[in-house]
Short mmCIF file of C-alpha atoms and ligand atoms in Angstrom, two decimals:
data_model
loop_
_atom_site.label_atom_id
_atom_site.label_comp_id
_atom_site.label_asym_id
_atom_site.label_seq_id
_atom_site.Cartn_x
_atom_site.Cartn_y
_atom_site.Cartn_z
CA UNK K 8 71.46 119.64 104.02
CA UNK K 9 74.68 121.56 102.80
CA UNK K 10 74.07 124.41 105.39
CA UNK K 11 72.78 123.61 109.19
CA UNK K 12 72.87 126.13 111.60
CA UNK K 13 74.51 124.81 113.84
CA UNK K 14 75.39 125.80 118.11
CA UNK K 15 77.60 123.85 120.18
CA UNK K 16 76.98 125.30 124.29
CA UNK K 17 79.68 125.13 126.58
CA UNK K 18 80.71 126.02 129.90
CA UNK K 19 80.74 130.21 130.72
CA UNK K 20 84.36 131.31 129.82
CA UNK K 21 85.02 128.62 127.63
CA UNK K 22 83.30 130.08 124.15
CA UNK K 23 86.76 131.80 123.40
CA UNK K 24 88.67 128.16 123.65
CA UNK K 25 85.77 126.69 121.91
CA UNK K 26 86.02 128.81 118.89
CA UNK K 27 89.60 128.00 118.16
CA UNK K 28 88.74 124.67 118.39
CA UNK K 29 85.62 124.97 115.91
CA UNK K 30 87.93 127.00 113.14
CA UNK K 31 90.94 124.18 113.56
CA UNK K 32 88.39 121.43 113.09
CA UNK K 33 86.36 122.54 110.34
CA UNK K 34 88.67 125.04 108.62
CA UNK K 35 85.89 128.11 108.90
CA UNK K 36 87.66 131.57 109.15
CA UNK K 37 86.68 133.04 113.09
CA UNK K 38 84.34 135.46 110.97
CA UNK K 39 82.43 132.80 110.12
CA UNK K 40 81.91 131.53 113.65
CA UNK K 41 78.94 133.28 116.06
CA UNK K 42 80.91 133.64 119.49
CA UNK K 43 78.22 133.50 122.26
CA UNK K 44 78.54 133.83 126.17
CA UNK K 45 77.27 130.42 126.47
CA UNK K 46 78.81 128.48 122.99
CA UNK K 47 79.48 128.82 119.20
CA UNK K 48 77.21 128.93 116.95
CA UNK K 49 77.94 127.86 113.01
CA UNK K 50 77.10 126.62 109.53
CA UNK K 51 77.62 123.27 108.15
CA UNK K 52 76.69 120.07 106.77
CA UNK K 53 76.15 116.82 107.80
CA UNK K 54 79.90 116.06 107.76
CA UNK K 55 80.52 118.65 110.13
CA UNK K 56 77.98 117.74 112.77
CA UNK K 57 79.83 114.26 112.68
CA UNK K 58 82.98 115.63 112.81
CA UNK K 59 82.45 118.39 115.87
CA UNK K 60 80.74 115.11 117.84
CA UNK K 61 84.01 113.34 117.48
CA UNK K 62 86.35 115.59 117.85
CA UNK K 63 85.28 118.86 119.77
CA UNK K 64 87.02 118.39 123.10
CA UNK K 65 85.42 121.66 124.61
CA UNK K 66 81.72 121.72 123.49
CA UNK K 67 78.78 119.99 125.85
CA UNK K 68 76.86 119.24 122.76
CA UNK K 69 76.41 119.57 119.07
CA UNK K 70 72.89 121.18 118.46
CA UNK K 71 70.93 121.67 114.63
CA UNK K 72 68.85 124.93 115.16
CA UNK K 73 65.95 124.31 113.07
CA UNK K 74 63.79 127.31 114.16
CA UNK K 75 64.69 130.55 115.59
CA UNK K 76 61.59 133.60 116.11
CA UNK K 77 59.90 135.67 117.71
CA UNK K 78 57.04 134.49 120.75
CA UNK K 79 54.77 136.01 122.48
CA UNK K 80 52.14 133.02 123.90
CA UNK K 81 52.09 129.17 124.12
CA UNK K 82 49.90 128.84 120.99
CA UNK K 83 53.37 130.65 119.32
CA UNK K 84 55.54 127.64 120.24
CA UNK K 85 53.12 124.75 119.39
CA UNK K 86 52.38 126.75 115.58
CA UNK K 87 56.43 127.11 115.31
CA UNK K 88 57.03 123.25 116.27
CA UNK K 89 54.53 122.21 113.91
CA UNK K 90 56.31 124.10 110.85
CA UNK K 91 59.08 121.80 111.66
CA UNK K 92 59.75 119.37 109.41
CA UNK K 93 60.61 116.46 112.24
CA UNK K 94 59.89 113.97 109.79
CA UNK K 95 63.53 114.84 108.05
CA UNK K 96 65.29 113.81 111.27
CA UNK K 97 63.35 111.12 113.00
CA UNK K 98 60.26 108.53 112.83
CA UNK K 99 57.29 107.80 115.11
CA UNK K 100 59.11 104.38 115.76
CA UNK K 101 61.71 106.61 117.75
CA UNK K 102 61.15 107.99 121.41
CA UNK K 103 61.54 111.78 121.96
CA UNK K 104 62.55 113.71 125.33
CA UNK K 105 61.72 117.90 125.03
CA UNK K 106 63.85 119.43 127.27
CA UNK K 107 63.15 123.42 128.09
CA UNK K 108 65.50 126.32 128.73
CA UNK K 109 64.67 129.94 129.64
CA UNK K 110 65.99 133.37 130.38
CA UNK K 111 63.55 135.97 131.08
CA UNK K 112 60.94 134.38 129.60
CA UNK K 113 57.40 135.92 130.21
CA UNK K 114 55.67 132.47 130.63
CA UNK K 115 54.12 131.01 133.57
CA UNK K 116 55.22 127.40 132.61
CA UNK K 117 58.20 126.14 131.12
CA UNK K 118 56.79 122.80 131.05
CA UNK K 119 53.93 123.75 129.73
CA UNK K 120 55.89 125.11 126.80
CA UNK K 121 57.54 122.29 126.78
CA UNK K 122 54.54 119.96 126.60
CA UNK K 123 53.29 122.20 123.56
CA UNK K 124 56.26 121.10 121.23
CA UNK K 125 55.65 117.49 122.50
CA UNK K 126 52.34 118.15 121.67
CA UNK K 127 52.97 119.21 117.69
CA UNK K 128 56.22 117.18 117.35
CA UNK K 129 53.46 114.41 117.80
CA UNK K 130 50.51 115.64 116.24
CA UNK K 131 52.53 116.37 112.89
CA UNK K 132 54.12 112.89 112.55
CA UNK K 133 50.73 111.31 113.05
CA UNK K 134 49.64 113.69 110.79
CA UNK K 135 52.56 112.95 108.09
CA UNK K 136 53.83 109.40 109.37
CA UNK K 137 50.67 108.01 110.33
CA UNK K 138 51.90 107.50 114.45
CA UNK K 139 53.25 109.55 116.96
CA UNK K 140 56.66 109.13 119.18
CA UNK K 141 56.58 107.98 122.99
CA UNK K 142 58.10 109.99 125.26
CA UNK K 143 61.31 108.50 127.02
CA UNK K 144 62.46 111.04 129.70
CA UNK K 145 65.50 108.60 130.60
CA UNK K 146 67.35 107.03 127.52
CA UNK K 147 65.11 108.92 124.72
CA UNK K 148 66.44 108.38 120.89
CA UNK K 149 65.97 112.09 120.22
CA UNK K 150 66.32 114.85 122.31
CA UNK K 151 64.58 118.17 121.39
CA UNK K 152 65.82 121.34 122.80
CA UNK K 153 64.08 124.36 123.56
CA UNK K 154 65.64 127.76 124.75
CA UNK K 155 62.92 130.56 125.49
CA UNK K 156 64.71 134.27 125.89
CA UNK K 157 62.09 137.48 126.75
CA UNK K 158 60.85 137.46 122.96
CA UNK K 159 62.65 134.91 120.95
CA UNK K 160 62.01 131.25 120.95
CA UNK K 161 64.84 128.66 119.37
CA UNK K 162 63.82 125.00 118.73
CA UNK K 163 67.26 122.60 117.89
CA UNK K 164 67.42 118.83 117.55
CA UNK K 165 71.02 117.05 119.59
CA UNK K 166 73.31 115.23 117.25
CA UNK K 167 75.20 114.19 120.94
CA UNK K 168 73.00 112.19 123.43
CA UNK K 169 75.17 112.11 126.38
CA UNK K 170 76.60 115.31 126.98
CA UNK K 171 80.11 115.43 125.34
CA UNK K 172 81.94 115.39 128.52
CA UNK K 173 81.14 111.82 128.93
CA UNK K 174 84.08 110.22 126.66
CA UNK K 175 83.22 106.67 127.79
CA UNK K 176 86.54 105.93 129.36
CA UNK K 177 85.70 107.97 133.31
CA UNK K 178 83.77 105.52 135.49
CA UNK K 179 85.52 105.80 138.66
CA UNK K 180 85.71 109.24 139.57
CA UNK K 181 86.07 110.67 143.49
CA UNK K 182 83.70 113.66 144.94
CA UNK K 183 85.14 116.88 142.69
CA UNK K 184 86.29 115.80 139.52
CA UNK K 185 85.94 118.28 136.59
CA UNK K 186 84.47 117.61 133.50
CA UNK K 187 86.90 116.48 130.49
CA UNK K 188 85.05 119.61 128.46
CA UNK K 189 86.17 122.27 131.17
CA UNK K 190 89.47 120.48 131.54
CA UNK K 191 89.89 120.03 128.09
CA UNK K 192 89.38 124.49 128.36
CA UNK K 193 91.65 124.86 130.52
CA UNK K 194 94.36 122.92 129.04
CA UNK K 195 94.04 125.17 125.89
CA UNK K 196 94.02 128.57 128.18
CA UNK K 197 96.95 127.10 128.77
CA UNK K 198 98.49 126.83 125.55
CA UNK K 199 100.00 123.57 126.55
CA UNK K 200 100.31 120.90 123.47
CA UNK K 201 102.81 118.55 124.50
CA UNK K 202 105.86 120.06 122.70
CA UNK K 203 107.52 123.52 122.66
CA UNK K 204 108.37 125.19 119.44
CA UNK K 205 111.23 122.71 118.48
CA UNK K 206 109.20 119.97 119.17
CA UNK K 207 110.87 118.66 122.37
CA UNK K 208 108.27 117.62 124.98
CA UNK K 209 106.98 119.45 127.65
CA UNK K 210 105.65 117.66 130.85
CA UNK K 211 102.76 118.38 132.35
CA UNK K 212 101.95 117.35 135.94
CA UNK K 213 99.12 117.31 138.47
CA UNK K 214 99.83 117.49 141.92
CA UNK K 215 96.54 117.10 142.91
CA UNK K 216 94.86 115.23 139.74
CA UNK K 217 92.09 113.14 141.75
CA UNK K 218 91.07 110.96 139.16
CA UNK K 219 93.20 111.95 136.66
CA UNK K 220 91.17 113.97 134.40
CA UNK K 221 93.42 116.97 133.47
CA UNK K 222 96.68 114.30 133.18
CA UNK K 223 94.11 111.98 130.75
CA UNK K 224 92.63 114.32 128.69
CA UNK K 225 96.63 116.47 128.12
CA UNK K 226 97.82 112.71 127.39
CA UNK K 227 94.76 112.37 124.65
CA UNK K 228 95.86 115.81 123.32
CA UNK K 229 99.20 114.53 123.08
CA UNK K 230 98.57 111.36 121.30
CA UNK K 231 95.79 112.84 119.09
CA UNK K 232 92.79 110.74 120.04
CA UNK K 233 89.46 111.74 119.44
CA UNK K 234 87.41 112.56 122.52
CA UNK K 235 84.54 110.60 120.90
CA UNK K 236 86.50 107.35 120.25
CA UNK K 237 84.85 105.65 122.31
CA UNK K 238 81.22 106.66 123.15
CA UNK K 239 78.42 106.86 120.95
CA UNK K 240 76.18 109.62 119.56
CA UNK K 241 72.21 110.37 118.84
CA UNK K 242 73.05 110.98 115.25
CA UNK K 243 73.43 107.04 114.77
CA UNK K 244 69.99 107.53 115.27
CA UNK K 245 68.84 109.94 113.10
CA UNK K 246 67.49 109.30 109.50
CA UNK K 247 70.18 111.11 107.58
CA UNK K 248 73.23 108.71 109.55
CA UNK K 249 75.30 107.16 106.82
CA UNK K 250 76.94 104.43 108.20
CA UNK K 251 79.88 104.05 106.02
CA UNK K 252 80.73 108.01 106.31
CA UNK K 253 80.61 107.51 109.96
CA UNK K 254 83.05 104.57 109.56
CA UNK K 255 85.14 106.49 107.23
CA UNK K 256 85.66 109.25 109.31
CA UNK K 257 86.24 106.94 112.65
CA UNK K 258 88.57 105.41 110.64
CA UNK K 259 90.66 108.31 109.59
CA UNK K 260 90.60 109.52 113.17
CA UNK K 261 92.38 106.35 114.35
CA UNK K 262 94.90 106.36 111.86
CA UNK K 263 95.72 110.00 112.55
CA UNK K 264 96.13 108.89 116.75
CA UNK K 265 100.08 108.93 117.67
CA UNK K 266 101.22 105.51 119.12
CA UNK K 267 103.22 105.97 122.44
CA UNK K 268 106.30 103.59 122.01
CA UNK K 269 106.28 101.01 125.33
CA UNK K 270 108.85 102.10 127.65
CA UNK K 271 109.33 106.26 126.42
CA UNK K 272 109.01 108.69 129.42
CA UNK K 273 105.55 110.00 130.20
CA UNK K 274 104.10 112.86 128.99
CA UNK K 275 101.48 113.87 131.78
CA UNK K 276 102.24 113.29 135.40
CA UNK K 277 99.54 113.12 138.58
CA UNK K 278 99.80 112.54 141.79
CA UNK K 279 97.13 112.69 144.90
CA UNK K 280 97.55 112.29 148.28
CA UNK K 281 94.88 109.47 147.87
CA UNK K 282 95.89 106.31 147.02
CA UNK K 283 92.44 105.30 146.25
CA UNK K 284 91.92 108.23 143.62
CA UNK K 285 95.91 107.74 142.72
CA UNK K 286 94.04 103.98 141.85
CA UNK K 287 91.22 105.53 139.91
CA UNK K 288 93.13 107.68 137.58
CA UNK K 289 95.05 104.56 136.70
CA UNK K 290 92.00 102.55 135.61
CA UNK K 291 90.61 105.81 133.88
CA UNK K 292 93.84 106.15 132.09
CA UNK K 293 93.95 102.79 130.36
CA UNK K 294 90.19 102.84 129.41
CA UNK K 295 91.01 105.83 127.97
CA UNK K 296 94.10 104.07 125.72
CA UNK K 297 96.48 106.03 127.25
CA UNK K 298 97.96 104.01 130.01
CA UNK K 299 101.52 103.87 128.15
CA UNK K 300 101.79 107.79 128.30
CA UNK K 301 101.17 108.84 131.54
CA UNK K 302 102.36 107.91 135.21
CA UNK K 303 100.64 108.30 138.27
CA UNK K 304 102.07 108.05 141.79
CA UNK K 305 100.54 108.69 145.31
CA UNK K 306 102.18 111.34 147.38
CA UNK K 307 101.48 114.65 149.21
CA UNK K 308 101.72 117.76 146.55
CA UNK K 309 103.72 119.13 149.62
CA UNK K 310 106.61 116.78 148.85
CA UNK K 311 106.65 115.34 145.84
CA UNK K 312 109.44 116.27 143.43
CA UNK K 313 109.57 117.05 139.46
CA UNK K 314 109.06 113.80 137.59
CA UNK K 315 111.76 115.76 134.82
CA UNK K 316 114.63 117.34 134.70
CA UNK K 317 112.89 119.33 131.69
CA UNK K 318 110.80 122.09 133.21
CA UNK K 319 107.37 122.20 131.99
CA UNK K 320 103.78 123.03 133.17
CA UNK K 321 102.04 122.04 136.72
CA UNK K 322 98.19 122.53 136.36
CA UNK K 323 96.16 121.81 139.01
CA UNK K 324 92.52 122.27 140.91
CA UNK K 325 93.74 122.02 144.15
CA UNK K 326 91.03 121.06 147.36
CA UNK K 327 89.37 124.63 148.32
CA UNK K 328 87.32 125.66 151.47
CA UNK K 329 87.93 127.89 154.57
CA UNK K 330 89.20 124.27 156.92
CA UNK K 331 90.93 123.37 153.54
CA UNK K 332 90.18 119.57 152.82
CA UNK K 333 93.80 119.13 152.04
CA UNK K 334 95.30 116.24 153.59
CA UNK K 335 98.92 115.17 153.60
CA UNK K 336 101.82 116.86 156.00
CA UNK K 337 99.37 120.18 155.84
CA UNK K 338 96.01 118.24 156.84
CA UNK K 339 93.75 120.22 158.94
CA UNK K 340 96.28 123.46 159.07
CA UNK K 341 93.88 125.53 157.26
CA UNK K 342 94.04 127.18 153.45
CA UNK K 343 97.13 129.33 154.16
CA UNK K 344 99.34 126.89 155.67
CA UNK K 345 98.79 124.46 152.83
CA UNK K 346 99.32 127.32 150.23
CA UNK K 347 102.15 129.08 151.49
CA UNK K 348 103.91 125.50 152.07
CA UNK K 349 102.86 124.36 148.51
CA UNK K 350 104.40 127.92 147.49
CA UNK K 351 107.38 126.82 149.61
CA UNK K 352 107.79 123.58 148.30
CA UNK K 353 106.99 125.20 144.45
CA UNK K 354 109.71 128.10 144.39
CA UNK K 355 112.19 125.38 145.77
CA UNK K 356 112.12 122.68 143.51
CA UNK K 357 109.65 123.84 140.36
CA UNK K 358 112.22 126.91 139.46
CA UNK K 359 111.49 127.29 135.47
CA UNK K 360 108.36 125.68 135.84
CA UNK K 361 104.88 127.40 135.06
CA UNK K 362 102.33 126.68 137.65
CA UNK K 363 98.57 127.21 136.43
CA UNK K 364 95.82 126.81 139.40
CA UNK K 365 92.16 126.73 138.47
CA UNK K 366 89.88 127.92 141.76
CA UNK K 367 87.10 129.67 142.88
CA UNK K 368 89.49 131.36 145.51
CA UNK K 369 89.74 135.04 145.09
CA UNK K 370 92.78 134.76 147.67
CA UNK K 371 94.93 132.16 146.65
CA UNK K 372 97.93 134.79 144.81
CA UNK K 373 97.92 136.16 148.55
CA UNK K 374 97.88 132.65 150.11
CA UNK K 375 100.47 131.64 147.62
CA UNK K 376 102.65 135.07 147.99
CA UNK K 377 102.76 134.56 144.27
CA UNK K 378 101.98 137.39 141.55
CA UNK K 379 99.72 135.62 138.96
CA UNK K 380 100.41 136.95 135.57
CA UNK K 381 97.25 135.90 133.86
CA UNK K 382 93.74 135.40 135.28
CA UNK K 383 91.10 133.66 132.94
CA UNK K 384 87.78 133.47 134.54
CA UNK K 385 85.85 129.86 134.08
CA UNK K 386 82.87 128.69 135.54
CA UNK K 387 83.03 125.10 136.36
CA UNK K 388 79.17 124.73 136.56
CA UNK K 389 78.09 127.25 138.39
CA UNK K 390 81.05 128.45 140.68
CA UNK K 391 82.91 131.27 139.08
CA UNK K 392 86.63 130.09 139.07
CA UNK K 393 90.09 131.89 137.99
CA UNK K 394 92.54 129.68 135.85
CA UNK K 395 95.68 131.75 137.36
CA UNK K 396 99.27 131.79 135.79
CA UNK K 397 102.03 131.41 137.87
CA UNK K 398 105.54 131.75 136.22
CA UNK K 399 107.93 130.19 138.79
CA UNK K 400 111.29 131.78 138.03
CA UNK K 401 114.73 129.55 137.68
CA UNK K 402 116.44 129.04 140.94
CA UNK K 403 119.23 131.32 140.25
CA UNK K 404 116.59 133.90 139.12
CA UNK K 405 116.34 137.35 140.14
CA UNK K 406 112.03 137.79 141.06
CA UNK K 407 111.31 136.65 144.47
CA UNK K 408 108.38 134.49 142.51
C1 SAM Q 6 89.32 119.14 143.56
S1 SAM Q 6 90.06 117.58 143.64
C2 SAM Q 6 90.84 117.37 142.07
C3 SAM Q 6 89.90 116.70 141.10
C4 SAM Q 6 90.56 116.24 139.84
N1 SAM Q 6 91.01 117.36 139.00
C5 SAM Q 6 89.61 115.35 139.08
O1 SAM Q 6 89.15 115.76 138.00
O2 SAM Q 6 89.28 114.27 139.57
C6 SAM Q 6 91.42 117.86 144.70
C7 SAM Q 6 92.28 116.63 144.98
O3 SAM Q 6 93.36 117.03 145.81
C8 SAM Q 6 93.73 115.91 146.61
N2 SAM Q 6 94.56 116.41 147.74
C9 SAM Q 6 94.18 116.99 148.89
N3 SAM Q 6 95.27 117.31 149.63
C10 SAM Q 6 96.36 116.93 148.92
C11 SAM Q 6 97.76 117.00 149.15
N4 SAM Q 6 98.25 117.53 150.27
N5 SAM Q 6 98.57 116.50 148.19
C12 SAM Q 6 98.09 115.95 147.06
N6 SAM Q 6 96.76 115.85 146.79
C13 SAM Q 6 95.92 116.36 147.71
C14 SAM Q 6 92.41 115.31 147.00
O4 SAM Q 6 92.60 113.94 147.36
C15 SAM Q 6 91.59 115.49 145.71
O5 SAM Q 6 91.65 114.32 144.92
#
């Protein structure tokens, strides 16, 4: 099993991110590495599937590619399921869950294409195993993918179970909170690590952070933790899981984590005009173990002041919408109010700072009166965004940013 073929999907714009993530953790020159529109695709073994699970912070899912052709018909699928040897990954004691994805494809019936590789999944373990797997379209053990393009057909078996996103720590969330893979993007679009080049630390603060997911996931970043720390993954349940190597590598993961001394300064700073989502990112902080190195605060983005004297970054996905849902001093004034006061408020006591604003709205540098000097399209599911650079210049500086 020394080489899989391996694809880890993510979110549209994020395959660049992704890949520099994928060569850090495994060590693969970016030759090596397959960047896609939709993800990164890869060879490696066993180890690596366990180690991308645990430790990718970008990808939606670790996926084994075990067949890749051409297809014309739904006979085509079932006879390329059933040259799959299944019987390597999982028993008939195990439920199964096919799950179908096309683009362009010339059939009539996805799941009827779908119900073909249930169909010779199962009739090749009764065949081999003597029984066939149940279906389990809500908590299946194994979760076969299937991506149909106009003429080529890819079968892959998930090493993740719950998409990757879900760390385990996030239960209380409020009505537009990002995933932890896109924020965990747009964190390294940023660049941000938690120290400059000497090593002194560089706050980062959300003005708007909701339930706290950009401020959690920078403070995991900064303390080294594992996204997968906490959750757990299909691959427990597959038949080449080695209990001890999963231990072993768990174990190395903790003992590489940074402890935050009790009473040091905060790292990542949020702050919502909500005390009730100001509450949430709280409780969402400590089940994510990182309680001691953050600090959240309510308050209106319109007022609140640097947490530091030390400039650093302010990243943000502020409210959006034509009657902007802001609330606070600017509730109800409408989009441009709210963003030329924010812009106000910014350029008055953020001078040094770098502001970075991920939205879907194409106006907010006019709104803002600011000049953004980077734009980095990401689609947080399906809305096209821009993660736009801001560079607010020192107050004795000479722009009129
Ligand atoms: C799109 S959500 C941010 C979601 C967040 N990134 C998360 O993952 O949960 C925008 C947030 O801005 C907050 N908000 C609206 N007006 C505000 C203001 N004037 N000052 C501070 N926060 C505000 C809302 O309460 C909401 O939580």
């Amino acid at each position: 099993m020394s080489t899989l073929d391996l694809f880890l999907p993510c979110a549209g714009g994020c395959a660049p991110f992704l890949a520099d993530e994928v060569a850090a953790l495994t060590g693969q020159p970016m030759d090596a590495l397959r960047v896609g529109r939709a993800g990164v695709a890869l060879r490696g073994d066993w180890d690596t599937v366990l180690r991308l699970n645990l430790h990718s912070r970008i990808a939606q899912r670790v996926l084994i590619r075990l067949w890749e052709g051409p297809y014309r018909r739904e006979d085509d699928i079932y006879a390329a399921a059933a040259a799959v040897a299944w019987e390597d990954w999982f028993t008939p004691r195990q439920t199964i869950k096919v799950e179908v994805t096309a683009q362009r494809s010339p059939l009539r019936s996805l799941h009827f294409a779908g119900l073909r590789v249930k169909d010779a999944v199962c009739d090749r373990l009764r065949e081999r195993r003597g029984a066939r797997p149940s279906v389990d379209t809500a908590q299946p053990d194994v979760r076969l993918y299937v991506h149909l393009t106009a003429e080529t057909l890819t079968l892959a078996l998930d090493t993740s179970g719950e998409p990757l996103f879900k760390r385990g720590w996030r239960i209380d969330k409020g009505d537009a909170p990002l995933k932890e893979t896109l924020a965990a993007a747009v964190i390294a679009a940023t660049g941000w690590t938690g120290v400059d080049a000497d090593g002194a630390p560089v706050p980062l603060v959300d003005p708007c952070c909701g339930s706290g997911t950009l401020v959690i996931e920078a403070a995991q970043i900064a303390l080294r933790h594992a996204p997968g720390r906490q959750r757990r993954f299909a691959f427990e349940r597959l038949l080449p899981h080695d209990p001890a190597r999963w231990a072993a590598l768990r174990d190395a993961a903790r003992a590489a984590e940074r402890p935050w001394p009790a009473g040091a300064a905060a790292i990542a700073y949020g702050s919502d005009v909500s005390f009730r989502m100001v509450d949430f990112a709280r409780r969402n902080a400590e089940r994510a173990g990182v309680g001691a190195a953050v600090a959240f605060r309510g308050g209106d983005a319109l007022q609140r002041l640097p947490p530091t004297d030390r400039p650093g970054i302010l990243l943000l996905n502020p409210p959006y919408g034509e009657r902007i849902e802001a609330a606070g001093v600017a509730g109800g004034l409408g989009a441009d109010a709210f963003y030329e006061r924010l812009a106000a408020h910014w350029k008055t006591h953020f001078g040094g700072w770098t502001a970075w604003v991920l939205t879907p709205d194409r106006d907010l540098p006019r709104r803002l009166r600011l000049q953004a000097s980077r734009r980095i399209p990401l689609y947080n599911g399906p809305i096209e965004c821009r993660l736009l650079r801001f560079d607010l210049q020192a107050r004795n500086g000479s722009s009129d940013n």
